[in-house]
JSON list of C-alpha atoms in Angstrom, two decimals:
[
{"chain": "A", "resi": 1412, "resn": "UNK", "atom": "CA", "xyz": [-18.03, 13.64, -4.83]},
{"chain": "A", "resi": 1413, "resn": "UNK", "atom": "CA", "xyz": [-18.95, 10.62, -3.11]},
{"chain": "A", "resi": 1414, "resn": "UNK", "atom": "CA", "xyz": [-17.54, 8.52, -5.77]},
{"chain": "A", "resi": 1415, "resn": "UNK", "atom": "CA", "xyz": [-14.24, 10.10, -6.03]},
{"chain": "A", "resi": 1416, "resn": "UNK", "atom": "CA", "xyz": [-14.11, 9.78, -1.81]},
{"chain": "A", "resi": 1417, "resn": "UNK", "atom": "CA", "xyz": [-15.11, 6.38, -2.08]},
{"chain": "A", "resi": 1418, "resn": "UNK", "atom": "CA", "xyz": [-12.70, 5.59, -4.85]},
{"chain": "A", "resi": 1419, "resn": "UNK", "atom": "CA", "xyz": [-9.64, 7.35, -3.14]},
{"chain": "A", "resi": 1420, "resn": "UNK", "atom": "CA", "xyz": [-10.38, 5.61, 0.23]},
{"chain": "A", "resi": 1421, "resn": "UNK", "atom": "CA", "xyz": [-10.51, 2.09, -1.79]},
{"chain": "A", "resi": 1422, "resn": "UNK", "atom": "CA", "xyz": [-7.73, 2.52, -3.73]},
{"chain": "A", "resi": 1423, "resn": "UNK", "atom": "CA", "xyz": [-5.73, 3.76, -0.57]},
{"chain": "A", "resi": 1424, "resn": "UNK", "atom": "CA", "xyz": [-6.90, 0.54, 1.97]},
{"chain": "A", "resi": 1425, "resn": "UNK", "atom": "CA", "xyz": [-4.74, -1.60, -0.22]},
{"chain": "A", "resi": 1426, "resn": "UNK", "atom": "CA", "xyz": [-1.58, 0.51, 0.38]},
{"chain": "A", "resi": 1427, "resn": "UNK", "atom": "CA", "xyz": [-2.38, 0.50, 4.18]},
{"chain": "A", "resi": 1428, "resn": "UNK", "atom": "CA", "xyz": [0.20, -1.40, 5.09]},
{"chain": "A", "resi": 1429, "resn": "UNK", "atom": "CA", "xyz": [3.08, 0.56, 2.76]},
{"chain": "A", "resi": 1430, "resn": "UNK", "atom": "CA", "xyz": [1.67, 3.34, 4.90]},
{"chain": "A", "resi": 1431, "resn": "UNK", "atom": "CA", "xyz": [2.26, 2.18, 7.82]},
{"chain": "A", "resi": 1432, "resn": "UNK", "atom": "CA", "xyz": [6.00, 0.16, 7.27]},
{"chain": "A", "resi": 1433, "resn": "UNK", "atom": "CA", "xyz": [7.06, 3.75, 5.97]},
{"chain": "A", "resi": 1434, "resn": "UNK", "atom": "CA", "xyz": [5.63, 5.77, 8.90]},
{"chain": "A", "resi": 1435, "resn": "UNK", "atom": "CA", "xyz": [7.65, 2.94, 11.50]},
{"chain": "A", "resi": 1436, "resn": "UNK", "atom": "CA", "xyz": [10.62, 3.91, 8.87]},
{"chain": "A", "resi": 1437, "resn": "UNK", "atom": "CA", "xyz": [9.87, 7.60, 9.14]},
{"chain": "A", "resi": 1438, "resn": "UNK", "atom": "CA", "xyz": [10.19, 7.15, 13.41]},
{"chain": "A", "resi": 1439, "resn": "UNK", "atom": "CA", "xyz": [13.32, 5.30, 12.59]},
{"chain": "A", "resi": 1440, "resn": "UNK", "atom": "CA", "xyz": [14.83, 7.78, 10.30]},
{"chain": "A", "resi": 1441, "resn": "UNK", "atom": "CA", "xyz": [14.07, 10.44, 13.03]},
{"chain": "A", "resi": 1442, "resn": "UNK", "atom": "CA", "xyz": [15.92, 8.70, 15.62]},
{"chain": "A", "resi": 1443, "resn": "UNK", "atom": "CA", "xyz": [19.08, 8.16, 13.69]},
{"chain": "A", "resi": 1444, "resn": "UNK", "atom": "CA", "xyz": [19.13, 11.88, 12.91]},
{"chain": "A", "resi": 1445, "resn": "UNK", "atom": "CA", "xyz": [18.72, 13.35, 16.86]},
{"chain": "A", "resi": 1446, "resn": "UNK", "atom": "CA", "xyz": [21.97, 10.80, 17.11]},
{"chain": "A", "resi": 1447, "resn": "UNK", "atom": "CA", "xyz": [23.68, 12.60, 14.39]},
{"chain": "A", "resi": 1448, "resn": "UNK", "atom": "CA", "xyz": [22.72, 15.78, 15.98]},
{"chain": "A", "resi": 1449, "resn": "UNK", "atom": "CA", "xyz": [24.52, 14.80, 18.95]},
{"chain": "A", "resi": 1450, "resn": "UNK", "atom": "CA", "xyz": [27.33, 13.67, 17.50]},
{"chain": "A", "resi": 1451, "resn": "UNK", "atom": "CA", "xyz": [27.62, 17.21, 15.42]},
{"chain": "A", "resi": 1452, "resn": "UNK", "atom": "CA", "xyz": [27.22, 18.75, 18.69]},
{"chain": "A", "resi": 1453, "resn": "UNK", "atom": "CA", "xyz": [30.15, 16.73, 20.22]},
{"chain": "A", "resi": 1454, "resn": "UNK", "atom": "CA", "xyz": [31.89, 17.40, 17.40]},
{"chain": "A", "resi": 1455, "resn": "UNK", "atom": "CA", "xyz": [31.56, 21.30, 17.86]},
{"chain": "A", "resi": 1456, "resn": "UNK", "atom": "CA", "xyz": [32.31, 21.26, 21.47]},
{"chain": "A", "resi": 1457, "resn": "UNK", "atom": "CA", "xyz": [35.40, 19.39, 20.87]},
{"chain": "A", "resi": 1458, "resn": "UNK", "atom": "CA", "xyz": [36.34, 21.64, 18.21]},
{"chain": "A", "resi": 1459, "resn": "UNK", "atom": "CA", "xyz": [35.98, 24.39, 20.51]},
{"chain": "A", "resi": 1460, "resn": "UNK", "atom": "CA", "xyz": [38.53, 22.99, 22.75]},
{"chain": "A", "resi": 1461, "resn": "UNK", "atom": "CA", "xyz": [40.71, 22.23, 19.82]},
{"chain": "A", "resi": 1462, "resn": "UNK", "atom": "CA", "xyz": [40.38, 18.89, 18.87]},
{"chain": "A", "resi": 1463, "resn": "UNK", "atom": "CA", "xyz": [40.48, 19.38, 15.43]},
{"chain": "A", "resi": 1464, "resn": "UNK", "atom": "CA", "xyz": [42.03, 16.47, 14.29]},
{"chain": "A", "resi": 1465, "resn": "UNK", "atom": "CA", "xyz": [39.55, 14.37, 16.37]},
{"chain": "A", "resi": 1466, "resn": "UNK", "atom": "CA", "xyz": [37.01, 16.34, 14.69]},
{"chain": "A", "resi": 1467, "resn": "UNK", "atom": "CA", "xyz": [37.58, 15.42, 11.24]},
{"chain": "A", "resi": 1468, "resn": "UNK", "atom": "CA", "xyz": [38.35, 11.80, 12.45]},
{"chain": "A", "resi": 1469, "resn": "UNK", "atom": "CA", "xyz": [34.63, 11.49, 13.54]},
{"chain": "A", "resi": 1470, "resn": "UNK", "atom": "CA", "xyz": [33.15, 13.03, 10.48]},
{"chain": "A", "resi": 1471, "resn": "UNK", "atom": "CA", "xyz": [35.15, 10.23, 8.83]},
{"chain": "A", "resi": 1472, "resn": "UNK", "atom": "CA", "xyz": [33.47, 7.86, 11.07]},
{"chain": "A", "resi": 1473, "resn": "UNK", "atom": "CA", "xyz": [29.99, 9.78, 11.06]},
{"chain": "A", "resi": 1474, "resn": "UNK", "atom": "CA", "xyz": [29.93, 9.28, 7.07]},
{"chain": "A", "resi": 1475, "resn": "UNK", "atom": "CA", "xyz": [30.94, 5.55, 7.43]},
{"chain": "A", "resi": 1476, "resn": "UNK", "atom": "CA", "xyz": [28.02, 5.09, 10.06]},
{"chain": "A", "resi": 1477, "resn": "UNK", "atom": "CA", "xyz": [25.49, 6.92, 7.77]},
{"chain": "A", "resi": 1478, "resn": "UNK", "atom": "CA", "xyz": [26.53, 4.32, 4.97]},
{"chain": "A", "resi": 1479, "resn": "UNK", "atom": "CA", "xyz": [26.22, 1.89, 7.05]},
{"chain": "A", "resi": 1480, "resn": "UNK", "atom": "CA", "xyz": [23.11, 2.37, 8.29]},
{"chain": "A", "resi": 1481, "resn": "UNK", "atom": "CA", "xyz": [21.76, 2.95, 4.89]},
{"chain": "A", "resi": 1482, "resn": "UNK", "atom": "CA", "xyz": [23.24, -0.08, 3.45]},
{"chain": "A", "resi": 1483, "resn": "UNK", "atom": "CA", "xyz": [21.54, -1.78, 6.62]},
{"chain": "A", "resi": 1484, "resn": "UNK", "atom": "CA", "xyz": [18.25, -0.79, 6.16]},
{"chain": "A", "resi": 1485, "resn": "UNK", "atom": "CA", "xyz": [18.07, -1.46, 2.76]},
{"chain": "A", "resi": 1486, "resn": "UNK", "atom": "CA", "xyz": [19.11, -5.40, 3.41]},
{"chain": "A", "resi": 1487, "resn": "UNK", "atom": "CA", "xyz": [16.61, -5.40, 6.62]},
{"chain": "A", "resi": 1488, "resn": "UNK", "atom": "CA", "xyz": [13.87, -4.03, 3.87]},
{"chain": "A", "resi": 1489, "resn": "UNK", "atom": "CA", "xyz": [14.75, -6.27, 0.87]},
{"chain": "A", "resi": 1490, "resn": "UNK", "atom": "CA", "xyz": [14.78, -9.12, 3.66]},
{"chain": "A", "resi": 1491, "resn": "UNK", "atom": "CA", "xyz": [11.55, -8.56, 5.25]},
{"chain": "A", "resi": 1492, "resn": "UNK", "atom": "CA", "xyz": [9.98, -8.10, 1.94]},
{"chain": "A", "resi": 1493, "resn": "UNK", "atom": "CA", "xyz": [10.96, -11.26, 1.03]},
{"chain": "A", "resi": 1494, "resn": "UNK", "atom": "CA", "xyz": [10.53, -13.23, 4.43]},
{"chain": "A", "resi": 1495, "resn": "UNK", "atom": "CA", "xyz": [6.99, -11.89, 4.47]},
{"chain": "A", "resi": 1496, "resn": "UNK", "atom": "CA", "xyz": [6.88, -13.09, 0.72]},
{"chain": "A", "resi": 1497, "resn": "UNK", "atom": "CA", "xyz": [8.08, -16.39, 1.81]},
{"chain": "A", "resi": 1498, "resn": "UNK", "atom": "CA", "xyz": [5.59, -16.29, 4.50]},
{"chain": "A", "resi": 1499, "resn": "UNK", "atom": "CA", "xyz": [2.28, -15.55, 2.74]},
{"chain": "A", "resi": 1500, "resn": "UNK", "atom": "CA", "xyz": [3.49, -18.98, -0.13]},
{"chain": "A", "resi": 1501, "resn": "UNK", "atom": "CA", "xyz": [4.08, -21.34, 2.48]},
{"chain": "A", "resi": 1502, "resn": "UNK", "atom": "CA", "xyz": [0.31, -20.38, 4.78]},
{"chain": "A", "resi": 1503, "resn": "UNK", "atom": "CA", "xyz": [-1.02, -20.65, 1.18]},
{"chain": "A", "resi": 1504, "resn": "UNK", "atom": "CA", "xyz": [0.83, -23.51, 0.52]},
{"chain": "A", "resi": 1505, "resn": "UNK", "atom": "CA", "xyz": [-0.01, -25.09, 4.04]},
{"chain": "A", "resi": 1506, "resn": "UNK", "atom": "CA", "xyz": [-4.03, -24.22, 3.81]},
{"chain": "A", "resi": 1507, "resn": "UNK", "atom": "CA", "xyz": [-3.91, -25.95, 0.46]},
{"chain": "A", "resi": 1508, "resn": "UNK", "atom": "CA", "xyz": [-2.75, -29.14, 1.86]},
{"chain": "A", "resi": 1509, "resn": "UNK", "atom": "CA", "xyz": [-4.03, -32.20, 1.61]},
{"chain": "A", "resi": 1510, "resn": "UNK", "atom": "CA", "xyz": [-7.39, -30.62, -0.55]},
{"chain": "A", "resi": 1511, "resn": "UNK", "atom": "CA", "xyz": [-8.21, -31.69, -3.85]},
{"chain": "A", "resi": 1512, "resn": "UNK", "atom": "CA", "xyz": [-7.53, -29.41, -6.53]},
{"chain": "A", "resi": 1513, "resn": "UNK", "atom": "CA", "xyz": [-10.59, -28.26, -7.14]},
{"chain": "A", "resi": 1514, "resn": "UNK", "atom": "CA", "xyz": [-10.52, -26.57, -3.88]},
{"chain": "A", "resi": 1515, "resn": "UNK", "atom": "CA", "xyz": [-7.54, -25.34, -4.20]},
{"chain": "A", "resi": 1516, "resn": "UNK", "atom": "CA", "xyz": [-8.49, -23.32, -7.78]},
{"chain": "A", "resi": 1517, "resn": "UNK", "atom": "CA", "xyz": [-11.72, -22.48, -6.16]},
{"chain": "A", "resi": 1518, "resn": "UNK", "atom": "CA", "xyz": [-9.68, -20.78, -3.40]},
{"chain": "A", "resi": 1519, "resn": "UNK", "atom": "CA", "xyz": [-8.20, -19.06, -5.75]},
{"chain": "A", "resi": 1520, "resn": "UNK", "atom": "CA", "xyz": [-10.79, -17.66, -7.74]},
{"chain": "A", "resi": 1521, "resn": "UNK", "atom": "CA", "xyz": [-12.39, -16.06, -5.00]},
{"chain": "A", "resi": 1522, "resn": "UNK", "atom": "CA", "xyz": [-11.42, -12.71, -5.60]},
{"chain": "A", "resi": 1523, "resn": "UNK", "atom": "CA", "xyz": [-11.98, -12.51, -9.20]},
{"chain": "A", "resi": 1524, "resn": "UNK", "atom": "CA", "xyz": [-15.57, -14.17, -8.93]},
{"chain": "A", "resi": 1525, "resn": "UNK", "atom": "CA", "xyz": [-16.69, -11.87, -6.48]},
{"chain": "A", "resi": 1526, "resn": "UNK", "atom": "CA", "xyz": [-15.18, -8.96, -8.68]},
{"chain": "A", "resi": 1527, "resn": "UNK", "atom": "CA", "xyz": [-17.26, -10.58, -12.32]},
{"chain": "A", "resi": 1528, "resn": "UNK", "atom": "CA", "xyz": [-20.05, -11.30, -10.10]},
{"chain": "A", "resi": 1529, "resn": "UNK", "atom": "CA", "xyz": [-20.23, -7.70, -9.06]},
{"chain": "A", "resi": 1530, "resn": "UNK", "atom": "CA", "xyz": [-20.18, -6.44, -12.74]},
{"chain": "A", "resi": 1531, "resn": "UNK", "atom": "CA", "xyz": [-22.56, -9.07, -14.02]},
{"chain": "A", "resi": 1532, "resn": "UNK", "atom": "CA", "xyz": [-24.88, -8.18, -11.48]},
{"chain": "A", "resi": 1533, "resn": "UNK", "atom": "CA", "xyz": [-24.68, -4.75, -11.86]},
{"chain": "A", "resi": 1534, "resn": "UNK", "atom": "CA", "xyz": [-25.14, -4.97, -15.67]},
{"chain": "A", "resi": 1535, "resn": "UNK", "atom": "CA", "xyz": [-28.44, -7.88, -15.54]},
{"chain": "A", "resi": 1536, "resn": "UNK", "atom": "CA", "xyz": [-29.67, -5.19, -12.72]},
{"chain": "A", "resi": 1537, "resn": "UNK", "atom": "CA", "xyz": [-29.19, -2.55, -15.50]},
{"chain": "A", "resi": 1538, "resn": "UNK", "atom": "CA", "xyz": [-30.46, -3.42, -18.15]},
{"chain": "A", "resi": 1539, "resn": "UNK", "atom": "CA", "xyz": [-34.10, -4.82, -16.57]},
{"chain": "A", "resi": 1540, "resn": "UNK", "atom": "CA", "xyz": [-34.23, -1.28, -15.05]},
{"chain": "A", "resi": 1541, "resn": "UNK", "atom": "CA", "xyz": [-33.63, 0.02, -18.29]},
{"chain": "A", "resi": 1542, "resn": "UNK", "atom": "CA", "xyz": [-36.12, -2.13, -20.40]},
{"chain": "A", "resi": 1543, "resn": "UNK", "atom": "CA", "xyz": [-38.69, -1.03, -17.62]},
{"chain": "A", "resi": 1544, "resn": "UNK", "atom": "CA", "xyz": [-38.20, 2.20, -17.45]},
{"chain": "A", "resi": 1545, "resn": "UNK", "atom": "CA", "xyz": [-38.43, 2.30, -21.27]},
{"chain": "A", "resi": 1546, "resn": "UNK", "atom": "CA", "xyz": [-41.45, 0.29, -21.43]},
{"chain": "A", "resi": 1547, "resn": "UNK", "atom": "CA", "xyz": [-43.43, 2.72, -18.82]},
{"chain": "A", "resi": 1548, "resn": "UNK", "atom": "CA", "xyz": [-42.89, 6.09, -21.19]},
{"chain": "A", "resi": 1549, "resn": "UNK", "atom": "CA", "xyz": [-39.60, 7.31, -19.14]},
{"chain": "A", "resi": 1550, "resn": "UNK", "atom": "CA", "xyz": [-37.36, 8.72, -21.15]},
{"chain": "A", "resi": 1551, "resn": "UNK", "atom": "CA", "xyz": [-33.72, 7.57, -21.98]},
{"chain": "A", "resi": 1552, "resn": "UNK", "atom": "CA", "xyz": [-32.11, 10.17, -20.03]},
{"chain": "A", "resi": 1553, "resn": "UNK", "atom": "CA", "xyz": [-33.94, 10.28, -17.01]},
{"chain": "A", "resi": 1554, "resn": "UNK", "atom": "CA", "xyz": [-33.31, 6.03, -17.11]},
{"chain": "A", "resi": 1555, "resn": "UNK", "atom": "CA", "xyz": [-29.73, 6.26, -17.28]},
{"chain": "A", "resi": 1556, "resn": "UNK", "atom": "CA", "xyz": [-29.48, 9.56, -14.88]},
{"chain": "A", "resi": 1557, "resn": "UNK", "atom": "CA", "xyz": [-31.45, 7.01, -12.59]},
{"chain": "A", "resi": 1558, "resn": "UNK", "atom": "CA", "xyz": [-29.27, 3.88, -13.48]},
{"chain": "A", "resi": 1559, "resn": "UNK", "atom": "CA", "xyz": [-25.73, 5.79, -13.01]},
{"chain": "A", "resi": 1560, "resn": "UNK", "atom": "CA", "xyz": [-26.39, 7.82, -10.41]},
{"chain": "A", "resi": 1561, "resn": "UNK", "atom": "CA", "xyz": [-23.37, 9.04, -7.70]},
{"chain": "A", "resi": 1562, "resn": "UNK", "atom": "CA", "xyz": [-24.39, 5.99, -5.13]},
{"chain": "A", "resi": 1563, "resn": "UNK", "atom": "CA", "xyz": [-23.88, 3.50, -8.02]},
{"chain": "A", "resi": 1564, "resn": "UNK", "atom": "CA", "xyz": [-21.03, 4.99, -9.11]},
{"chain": "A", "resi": 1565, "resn": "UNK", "atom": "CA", "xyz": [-19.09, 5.18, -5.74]},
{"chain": "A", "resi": 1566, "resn": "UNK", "atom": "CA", "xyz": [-19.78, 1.73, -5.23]},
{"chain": "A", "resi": 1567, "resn": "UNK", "atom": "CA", "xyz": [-18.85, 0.50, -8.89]},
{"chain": "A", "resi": 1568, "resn": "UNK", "atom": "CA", "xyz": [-15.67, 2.89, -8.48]},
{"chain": "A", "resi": 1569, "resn": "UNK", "atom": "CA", "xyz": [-14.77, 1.11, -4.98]},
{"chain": "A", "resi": 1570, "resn": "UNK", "atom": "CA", "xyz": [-14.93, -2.19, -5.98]},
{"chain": "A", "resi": 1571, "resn": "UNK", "atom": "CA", "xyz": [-12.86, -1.65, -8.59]},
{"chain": "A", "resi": 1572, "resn": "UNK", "atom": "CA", "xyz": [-10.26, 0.59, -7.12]},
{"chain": "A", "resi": 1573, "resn": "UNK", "atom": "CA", "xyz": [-9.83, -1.78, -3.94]},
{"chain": "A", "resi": 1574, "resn": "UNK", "atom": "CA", "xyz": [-9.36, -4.85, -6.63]},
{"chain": "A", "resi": 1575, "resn": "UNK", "atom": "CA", "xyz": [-6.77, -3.37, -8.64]},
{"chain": "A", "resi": 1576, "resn": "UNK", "atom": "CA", "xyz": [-5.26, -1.04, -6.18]},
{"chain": "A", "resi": 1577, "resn": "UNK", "atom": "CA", "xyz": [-4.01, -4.00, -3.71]},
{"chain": "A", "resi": 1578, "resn": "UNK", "atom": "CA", "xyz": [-2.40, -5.77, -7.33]},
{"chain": "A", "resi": 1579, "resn": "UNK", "atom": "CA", "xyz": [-0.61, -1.77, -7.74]},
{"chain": "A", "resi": 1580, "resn": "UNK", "atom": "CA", "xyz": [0.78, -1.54, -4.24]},
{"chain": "A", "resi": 1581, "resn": "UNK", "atom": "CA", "xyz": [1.39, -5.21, -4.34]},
{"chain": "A", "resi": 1582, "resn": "UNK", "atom": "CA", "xyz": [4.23, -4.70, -7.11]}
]
């Protein structure tokens, strides 16, 4: 259970910010429809006193507005997408002045060497338990039920969910 928790809450910390852009998006959207409320409810009391005409002239206008915004927000999102894009290459770009580039591909291995360095470790760490464990008359199934137990598992599962989950949200 604790893996699957762990896992889940790994996996979700790189989407974090999606969350977030689509619950501002979600207030938005919410905001834009109490206006269109009140423009329908306009439109009804006009109706009432027989405006008709100007009736159908606003839903005409209503429709063009909804397109509107929609074509709006999908330009704002495209272009914040890609000014934030533009923004994380050029602080890259700007840390990685003037350093040799050695630096600059150590920088960027960071990630991935912590990720191999987890799984070497956690394999060397393994496989001496095992040897031990062997060696001292335990049997193989009470080695590995020791070895992969749910700790080592939620931690294994984290790791691993949290490094490839940021790439899947990232695309």
């Amino acid at each position: 259970m604790l893996t699957l928790l762990s896992t889940i809450v790994s996996f979700l910390a790189g989407g974090l910010p999606r969350f977030l852009e689509f619950m501002k998006d979600r207030s938005d959207k919410r905001q834009e429809i109490e206006l269109l409320g009140m423009q329908i409810q306009r439109e009804l009391e006009l109706r009432k006193l027989g405006f008709d005409a100007e009736a159908k002239l606003e839903e005409i206008r209503s429709a063009q507005l909804e397109m509107d915004i929609a074509s709006r927000e999908i330009q704002a999102r495209i272009g914040a997408q890609s000014d934030e894009m533009k923004a994380i290459y050029t602080h890259d770009a700007a840390i990685g002045e003037g350093a040799s580039r050695w630096v600059i591909d150590l920088r960027a291995s960071v990630r991935p060497v912590v990720t191999y360095g987890f799984f070497i470790l956690l394999v060397l760490i393994d496989i001496g338990i095992f040897f031990y464990g062997v060696a001292a008359g335990a049997s193989f199934v009470d080695v590995s039920a020791q070895l992969w137990d749910e700790n080592t598992q939620a931690l294994f599962a984290s790791v691993i969910a949290f490094h490839f989950g940021g790439r899947a949200f990232g695309k």
